[in-house]
Coordinates of N, CA and C in Angstrom, one line a residue:
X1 N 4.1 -11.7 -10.6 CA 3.1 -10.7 -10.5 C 2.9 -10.2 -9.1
X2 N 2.6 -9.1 -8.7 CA 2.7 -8.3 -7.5 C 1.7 -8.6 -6.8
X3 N 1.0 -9.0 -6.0 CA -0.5 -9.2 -5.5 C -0.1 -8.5 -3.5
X4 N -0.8 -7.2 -3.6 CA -0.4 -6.7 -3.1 C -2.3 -6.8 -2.1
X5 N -3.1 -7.5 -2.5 CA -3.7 -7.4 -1.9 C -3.9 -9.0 -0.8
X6 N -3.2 -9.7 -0.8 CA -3.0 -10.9 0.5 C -1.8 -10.7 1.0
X7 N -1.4 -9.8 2.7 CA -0.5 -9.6 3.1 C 0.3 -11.0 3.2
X8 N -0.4 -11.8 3.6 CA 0.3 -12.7 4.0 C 1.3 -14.0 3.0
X9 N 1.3 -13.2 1.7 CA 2.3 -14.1 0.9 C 3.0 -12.6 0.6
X10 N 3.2 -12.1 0.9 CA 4.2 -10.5 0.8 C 5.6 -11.2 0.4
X11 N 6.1 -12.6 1.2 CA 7.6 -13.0 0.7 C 7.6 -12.9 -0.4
X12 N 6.7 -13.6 -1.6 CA 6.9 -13.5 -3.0 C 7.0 -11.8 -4.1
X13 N 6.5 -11.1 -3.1 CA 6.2 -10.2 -3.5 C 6.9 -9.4 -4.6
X14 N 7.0 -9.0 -5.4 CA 8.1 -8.3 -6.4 C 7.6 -7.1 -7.5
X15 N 8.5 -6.4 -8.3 CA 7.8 -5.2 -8.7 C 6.8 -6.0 -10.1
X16 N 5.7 -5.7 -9.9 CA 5.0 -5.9 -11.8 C 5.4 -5.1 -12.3
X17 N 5.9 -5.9 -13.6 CA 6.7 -5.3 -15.0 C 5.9 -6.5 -16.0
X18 N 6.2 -6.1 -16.8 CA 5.6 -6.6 -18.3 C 6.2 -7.9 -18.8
X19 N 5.7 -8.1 -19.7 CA 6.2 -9.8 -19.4 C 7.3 -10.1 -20.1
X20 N 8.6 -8.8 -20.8 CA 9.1 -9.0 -21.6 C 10.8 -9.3 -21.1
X21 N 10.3 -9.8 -20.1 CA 11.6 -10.6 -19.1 C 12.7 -9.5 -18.1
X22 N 11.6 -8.1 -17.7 CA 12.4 -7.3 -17.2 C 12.5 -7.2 -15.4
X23 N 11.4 -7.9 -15.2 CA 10.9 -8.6 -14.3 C 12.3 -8.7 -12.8
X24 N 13.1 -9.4 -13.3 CA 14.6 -9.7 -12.7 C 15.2 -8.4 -12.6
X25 N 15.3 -7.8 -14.1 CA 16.5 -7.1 -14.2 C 16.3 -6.1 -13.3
X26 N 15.0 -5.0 -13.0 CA 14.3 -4.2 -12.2 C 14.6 -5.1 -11.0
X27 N 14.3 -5.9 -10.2 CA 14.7 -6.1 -9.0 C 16.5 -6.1 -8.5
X28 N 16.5 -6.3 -9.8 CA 18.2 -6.4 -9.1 C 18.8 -5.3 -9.1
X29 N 18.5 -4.2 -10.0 CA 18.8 -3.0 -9.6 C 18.1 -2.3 -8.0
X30 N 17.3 -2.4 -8.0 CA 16.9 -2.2 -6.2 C 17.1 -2.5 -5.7
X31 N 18.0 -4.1 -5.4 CA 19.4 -5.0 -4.9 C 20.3 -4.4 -4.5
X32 N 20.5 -3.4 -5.7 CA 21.8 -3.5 -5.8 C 22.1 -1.9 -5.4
X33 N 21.4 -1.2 -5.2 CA 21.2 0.2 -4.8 C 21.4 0.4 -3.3
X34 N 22.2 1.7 -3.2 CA 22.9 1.5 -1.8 C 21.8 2.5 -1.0
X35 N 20.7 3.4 -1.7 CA 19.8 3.9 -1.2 C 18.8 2.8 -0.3
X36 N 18.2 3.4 0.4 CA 16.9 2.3 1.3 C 16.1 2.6 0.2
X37 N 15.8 1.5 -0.3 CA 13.8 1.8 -0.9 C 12.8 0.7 -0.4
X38 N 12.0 0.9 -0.2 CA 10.5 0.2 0.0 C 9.4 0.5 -0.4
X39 N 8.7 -0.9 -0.6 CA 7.2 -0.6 -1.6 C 5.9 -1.0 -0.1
X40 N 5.3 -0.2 -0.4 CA 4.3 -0.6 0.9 C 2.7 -0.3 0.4
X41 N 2.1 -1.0 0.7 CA 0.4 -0.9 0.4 C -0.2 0.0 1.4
X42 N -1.4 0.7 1.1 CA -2.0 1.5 1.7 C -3.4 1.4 1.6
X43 N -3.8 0.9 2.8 CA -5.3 0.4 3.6 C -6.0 1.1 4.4
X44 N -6.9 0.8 4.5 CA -7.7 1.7 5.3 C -7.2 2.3 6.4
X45 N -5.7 1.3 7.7 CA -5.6 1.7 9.0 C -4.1 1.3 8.8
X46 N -3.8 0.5 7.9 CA -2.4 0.1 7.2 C -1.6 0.7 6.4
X47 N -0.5 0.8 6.3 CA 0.1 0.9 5.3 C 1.7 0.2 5.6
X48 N 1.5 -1.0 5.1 CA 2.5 -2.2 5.2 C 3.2 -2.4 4.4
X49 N 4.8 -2.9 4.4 CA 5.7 -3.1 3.7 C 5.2 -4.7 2.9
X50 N 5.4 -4.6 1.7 CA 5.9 -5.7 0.9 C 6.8 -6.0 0.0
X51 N 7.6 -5.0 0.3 CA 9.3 -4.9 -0.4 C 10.5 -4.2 0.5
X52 N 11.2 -4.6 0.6 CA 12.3 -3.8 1.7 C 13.7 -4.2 0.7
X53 N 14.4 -3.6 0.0 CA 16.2 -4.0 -0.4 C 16.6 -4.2 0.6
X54 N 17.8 -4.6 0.5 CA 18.8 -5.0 1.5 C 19.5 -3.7 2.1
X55 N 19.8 -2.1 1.1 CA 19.8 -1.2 1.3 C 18.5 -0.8 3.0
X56 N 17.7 -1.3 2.9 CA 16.6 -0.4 4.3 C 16.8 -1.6 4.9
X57 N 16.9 -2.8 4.8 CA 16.9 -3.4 5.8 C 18.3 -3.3 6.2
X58 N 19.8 -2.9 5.6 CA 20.8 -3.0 6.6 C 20.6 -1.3 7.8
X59 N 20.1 -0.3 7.0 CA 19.4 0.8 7.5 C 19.0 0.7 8.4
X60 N 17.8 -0.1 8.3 CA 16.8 -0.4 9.6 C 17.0 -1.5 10.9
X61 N 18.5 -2.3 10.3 CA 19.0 -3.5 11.4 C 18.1 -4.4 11.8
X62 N 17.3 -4.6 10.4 CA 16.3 -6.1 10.6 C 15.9 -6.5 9.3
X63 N 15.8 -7.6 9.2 CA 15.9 -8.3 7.9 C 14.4 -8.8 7.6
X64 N 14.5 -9.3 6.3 CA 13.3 -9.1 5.7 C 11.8 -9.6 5.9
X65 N 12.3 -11.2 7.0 CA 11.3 -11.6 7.4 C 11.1 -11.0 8.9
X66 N 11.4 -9.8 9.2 CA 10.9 -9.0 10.5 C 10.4 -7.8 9.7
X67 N 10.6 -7.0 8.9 CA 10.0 -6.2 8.2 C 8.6 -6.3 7.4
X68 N 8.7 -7.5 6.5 CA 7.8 -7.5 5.5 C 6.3 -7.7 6.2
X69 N 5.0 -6.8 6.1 CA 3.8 -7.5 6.5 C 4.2 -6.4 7.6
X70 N 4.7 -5.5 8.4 CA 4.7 -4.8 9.3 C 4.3 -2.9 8.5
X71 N 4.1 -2.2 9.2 CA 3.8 -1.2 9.0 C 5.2 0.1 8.7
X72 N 5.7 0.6 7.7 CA 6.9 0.9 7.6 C 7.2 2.1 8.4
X73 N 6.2 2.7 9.2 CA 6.2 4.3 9.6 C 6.7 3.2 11.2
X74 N 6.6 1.9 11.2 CA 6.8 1.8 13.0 C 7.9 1.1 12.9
X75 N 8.5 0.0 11.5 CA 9.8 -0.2 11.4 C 11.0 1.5 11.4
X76 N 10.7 2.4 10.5 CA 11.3 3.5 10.8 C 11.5 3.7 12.0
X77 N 10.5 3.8 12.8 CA 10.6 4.7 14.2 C 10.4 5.9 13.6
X78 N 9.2 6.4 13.6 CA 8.8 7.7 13.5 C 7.8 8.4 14.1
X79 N 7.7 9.0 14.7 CA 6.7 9.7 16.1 C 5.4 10.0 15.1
X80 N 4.3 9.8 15.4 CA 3.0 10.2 15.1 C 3.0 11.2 15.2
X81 N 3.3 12.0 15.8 CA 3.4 13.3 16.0 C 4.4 14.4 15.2
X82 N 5.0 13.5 14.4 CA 6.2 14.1 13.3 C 5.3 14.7 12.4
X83 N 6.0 16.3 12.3 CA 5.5 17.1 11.4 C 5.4 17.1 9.9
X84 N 7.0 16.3 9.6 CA 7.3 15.9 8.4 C 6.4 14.7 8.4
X85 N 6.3 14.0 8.9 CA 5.4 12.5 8.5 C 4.2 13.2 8.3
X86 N 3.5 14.0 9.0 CA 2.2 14.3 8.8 C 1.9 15.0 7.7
X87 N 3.1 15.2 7.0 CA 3.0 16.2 5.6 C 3.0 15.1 4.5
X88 N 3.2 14.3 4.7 CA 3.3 13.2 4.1 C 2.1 12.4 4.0
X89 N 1.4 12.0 5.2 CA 0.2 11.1 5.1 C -0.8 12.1 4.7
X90 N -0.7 13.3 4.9 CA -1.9 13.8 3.9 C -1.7 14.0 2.2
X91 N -0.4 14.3 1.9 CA -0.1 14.3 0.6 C -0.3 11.8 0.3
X92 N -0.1 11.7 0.7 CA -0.8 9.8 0.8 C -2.5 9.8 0.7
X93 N -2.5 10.8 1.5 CA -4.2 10.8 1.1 C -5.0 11.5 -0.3
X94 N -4.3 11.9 -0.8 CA -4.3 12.5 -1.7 C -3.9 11.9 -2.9
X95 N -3.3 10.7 -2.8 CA -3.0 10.1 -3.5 C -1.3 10.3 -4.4
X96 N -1.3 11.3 -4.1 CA -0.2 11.6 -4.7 C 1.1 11.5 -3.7
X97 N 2.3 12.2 -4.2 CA 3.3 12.0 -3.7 C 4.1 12.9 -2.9
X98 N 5.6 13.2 -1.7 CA 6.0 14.1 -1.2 C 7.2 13.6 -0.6
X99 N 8.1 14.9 -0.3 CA 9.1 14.6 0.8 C 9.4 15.6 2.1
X100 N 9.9 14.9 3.0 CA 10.1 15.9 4.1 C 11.1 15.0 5.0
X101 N 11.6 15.9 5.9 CA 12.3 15.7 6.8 C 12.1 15.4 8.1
X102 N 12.1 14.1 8.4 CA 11.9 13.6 9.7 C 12.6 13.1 10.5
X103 N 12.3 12.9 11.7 CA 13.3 12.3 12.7 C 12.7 10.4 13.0
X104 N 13.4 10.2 12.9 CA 13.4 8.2 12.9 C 14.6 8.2 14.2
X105 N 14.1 6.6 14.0 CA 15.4 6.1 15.0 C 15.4 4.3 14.7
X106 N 16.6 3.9 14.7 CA 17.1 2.8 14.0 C 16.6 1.9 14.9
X107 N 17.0 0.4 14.6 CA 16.0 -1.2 15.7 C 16.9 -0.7 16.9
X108 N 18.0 -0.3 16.9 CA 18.9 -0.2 17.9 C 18.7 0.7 18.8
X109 N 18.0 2.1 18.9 CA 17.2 3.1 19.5 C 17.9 4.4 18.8
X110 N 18.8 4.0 17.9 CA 19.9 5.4 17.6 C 19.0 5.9 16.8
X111 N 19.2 7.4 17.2 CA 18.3 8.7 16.3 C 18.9 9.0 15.1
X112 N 17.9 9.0 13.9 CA 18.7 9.4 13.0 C 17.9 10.9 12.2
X113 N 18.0 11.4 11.3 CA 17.3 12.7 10.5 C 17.1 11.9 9.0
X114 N 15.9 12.0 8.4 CA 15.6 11.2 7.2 C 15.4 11.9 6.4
X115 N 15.7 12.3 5.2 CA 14.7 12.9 4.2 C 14.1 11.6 3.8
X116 N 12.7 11.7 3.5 CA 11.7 10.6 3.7 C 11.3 10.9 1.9
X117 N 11.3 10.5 0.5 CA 10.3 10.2 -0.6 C 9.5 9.4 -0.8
X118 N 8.5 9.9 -1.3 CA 7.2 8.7 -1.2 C 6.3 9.2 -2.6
X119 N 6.5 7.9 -3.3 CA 5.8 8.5 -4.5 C 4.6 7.1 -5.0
X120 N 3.9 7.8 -5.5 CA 2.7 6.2 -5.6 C 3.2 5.7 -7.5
X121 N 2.9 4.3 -7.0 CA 3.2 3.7 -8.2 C 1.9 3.6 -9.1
X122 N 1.9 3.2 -10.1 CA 0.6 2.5 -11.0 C -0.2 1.6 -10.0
X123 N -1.5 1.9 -10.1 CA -2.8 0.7 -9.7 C -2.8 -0.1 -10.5
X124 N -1.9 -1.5 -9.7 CA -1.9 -2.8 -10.3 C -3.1 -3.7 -9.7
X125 N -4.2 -3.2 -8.4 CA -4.8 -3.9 -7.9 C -5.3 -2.9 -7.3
X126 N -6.7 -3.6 -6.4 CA -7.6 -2.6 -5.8 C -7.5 -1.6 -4.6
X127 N -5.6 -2.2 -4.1 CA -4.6 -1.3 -2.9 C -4.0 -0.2 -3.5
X128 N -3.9 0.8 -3.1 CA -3.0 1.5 -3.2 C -1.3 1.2 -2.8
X129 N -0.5 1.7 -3.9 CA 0.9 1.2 -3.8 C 1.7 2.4 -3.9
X130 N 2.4 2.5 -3.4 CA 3.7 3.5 -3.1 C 4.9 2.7 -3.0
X131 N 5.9 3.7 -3.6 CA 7.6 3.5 -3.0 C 8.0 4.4 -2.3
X132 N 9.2 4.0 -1.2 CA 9.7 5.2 -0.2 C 11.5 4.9 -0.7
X133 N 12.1 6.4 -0.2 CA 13.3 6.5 -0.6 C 13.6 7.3 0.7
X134 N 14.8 6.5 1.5 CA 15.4 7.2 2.7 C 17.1 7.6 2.0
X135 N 16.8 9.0 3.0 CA 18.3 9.8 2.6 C 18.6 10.2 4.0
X136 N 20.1 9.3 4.5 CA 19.9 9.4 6.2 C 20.9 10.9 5.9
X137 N 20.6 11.9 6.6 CA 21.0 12.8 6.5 C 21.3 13.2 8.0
X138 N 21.6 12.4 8.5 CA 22.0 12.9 9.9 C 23.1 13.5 10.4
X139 N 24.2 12.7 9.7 CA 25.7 13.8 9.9 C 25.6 14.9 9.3
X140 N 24.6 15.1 8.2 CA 24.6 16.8 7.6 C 23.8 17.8 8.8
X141 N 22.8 17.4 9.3 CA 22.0 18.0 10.1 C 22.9 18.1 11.5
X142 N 23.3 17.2 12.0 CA 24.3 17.6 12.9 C 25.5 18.4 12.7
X143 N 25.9 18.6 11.4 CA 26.9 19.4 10.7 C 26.3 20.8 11.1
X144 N 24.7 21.3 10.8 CA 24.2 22.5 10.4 C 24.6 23.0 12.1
X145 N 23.9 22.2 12.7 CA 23.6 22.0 14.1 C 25.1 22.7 15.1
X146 N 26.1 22.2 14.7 CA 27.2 22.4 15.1 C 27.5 23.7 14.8
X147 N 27.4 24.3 13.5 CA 27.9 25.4 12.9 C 27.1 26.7 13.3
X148 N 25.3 26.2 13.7 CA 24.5 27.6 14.5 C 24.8 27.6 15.9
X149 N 25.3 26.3 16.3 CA 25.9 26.6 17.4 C 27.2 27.0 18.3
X150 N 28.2 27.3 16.7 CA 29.3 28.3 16.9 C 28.6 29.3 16.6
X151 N 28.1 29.9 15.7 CA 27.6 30.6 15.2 C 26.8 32.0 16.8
X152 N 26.1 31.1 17.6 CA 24.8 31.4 18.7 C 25.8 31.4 20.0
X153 N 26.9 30.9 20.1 CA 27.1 30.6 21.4 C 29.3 30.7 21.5
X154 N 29.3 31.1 22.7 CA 30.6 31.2 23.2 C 31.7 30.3 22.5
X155 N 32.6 30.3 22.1 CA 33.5 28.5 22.2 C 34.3 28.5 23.4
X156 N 34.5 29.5 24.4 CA 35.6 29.4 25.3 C 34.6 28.6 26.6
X157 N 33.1 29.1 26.4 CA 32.0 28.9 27.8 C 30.9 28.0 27.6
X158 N 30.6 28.2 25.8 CA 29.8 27.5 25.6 C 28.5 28.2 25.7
X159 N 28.6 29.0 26.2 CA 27.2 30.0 26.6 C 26.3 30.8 25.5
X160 N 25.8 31.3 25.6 CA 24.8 32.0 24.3 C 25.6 33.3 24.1
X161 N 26.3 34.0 23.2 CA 27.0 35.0 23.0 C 25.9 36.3 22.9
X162 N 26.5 37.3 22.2 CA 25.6 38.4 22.2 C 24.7 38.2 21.1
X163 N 24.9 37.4 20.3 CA 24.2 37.5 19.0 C 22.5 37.0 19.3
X164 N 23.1 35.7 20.1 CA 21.8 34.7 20.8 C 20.8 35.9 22.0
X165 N 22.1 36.4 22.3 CA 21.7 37.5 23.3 C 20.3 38.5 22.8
X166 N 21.3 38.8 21.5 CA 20.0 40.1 20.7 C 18.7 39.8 20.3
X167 N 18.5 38.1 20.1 CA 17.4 37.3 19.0 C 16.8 37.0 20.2
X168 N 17.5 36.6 21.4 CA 16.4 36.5 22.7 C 15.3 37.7 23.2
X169 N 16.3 38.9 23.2 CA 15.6 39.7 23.1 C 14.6 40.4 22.7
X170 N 14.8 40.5 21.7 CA 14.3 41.5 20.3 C 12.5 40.4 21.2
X171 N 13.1 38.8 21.4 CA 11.6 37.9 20.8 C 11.1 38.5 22.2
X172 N 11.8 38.8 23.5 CA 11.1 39.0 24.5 C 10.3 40.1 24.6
X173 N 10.7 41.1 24.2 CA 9.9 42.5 24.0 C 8.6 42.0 22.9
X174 N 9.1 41.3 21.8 CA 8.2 41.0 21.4 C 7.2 40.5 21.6
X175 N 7.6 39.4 22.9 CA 6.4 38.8 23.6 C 5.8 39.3 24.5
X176 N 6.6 40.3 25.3 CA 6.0 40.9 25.9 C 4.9 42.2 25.9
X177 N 5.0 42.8 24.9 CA 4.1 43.7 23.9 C 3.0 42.7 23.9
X178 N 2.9 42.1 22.8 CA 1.9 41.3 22.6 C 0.8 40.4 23.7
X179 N 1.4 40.1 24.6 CA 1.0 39.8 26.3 C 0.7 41.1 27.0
X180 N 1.5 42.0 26.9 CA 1.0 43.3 28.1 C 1.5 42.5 29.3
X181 N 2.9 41.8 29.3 CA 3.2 41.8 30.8 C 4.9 42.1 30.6
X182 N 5.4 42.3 31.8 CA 6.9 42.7 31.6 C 7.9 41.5 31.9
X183 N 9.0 41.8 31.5 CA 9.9 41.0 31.9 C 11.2 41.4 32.2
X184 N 12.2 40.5 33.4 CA 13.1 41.2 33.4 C 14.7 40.6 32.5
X185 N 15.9 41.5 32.6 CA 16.9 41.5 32.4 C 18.1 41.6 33.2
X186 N 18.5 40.7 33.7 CA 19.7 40.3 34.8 C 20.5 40.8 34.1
X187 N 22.3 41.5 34.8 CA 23.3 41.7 34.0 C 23.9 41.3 34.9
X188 N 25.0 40.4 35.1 CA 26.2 39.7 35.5 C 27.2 40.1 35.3
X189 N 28.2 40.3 36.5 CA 29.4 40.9 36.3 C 30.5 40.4 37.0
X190 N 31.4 40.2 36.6 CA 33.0 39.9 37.8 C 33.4 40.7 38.0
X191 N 33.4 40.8 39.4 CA 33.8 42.1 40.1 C 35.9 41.0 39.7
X192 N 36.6 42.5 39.5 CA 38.0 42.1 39.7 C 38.1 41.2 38.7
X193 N 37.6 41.0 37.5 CA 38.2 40.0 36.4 C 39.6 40.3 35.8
X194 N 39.5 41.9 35.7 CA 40.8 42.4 34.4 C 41.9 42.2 35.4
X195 N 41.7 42.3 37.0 CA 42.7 41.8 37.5 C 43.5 40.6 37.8
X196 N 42.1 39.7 37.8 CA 42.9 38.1 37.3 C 43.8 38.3 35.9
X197 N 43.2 39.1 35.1 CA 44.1 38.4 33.8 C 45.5 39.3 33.8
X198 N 45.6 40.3 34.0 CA 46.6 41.2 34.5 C 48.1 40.2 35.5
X199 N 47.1 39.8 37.0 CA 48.2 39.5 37.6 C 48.3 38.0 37.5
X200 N 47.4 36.8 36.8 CA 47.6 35.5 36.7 C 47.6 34.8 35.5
X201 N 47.3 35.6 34.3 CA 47.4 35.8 33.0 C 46.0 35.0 32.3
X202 N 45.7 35.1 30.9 CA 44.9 35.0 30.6 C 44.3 33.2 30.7
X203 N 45.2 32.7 30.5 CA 44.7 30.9 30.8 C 44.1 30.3 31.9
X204 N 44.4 31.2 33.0 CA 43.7 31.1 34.4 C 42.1 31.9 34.1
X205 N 42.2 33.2 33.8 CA 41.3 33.7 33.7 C 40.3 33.4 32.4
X206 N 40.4 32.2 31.8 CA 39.9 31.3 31.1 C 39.5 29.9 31.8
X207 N 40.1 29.9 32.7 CA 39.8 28.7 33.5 C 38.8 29.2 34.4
X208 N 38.6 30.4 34.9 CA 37.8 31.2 35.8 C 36.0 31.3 34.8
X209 N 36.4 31.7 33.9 CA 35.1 31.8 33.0 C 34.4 30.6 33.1
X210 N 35.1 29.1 32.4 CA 34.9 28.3 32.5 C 34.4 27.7 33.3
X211 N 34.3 28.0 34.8 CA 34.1 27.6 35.8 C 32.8 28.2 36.3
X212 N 32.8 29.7 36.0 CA 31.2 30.1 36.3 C 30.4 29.5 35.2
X213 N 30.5 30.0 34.0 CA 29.7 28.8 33.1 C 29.2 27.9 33.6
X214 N 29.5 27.1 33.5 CA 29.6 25.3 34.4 C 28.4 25.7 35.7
X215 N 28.9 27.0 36.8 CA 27.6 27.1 38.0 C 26.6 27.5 36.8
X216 N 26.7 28.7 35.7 CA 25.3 29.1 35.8 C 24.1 27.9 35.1
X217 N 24.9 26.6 34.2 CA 24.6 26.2 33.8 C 23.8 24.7 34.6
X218 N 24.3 25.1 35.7 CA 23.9 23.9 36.9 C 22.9 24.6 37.5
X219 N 22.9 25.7 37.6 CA 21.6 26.3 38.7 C 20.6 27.0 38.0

């Protein structure tokens, strides 16, 4: 039976199911699941783990008797200030359930991107109980990350191209309207460029780009 209201025997802790011997079979499928899931209580100033799979704790790079009885939002690593978590603890106060995308970071300090699930279970007792479901999505987000950043920016300089160029713009007039103050626009030029590429051919004059890049990006 689940007794989710004395943190302090949480090791025993397991899902309530009915007494028709499924008790095992349910845990071992959450064993055996390569997703993170965790069951955590929710208290007045707490909301503490008393289930972790082996799936969130190999995730989280700490094992069960460092997890269990601790608070799951500080095993994650996730900023109080996370927009996605805070869409969450109010949908928690609400009783009901939600997902969003946060930023965590593992025991190790490494950052990762979460899609975070959180859905409340049956009141088996006078705590509130939830499950959470992590989906580490972090090579996708860095995938997206990489592709607006061909997308925004040079590949030979790395620099913001014209496109980044236009969306900067368009926002600065826009800000500046709205404000009533002005702003300026620098235009940058190589005097003698077409002649490097002419008399030392274009791989120098690629090596030349490269190189102011590099100052403007330093100063």
């Amino acid at each position: 039976m689940l007794n989710i209201s004395e943190p302090n025997r949480i090791e025993s802790a397991v899902l309530r199911v009915d007494a028709l011997g499924e008790r095992d079979f349910y845990r071992d499928v959450l064993e055996r699941l390569d997703t993170p899931v965790f069951l955590f209580g929710r208290g007045h100033d707490r909301q503490w783990l008393f289930y972790a799979n082996p799936a969130f704790q190999r995730w989280s790079g700490c094992g069960a008797a460092t997890l269990l009885g601790g608070d799951w939002r500080t095993h994650c690593r996730i900023s109080a200030d996370d927009p996605g978590l805070a869409r969450l603890q109010s949908c928690l106060r609400d009783g009901r359930g939600g997902q969003a995308i946060v930023h965590a970071r593992l025991f190790s300090g490494a950052p990762r991107w979460v899609e975070l699930h959180l859905s409340p279970l049956p009141a088996h007792s006078r705590s509130e109980c939830f499950v959470g479901q992590l989906h580490d999505i972090t090579a996708e987000a860095q995938e997206r990350e990489n592709l607006r950043r061909q997308v925004l920016h040079d590949s030979l300089t790395g620099l913001p191209n014209r496109r980044l160029l236009q969306i900067r713009l368009e926002q600065a007039i826009t800000c500046a309207g709205e404000r009533g103050t002005p702003f300026a626009l620098v235009f940058l030029d190589l005097d003698r460029f077409k002649q490097v590429n002419d008399t030392i051919g274009h791989e120098a004059a690629d090596r030349l780009l490269g190189a102011v890049a590099r100052r403007l990006r330093h100063n």
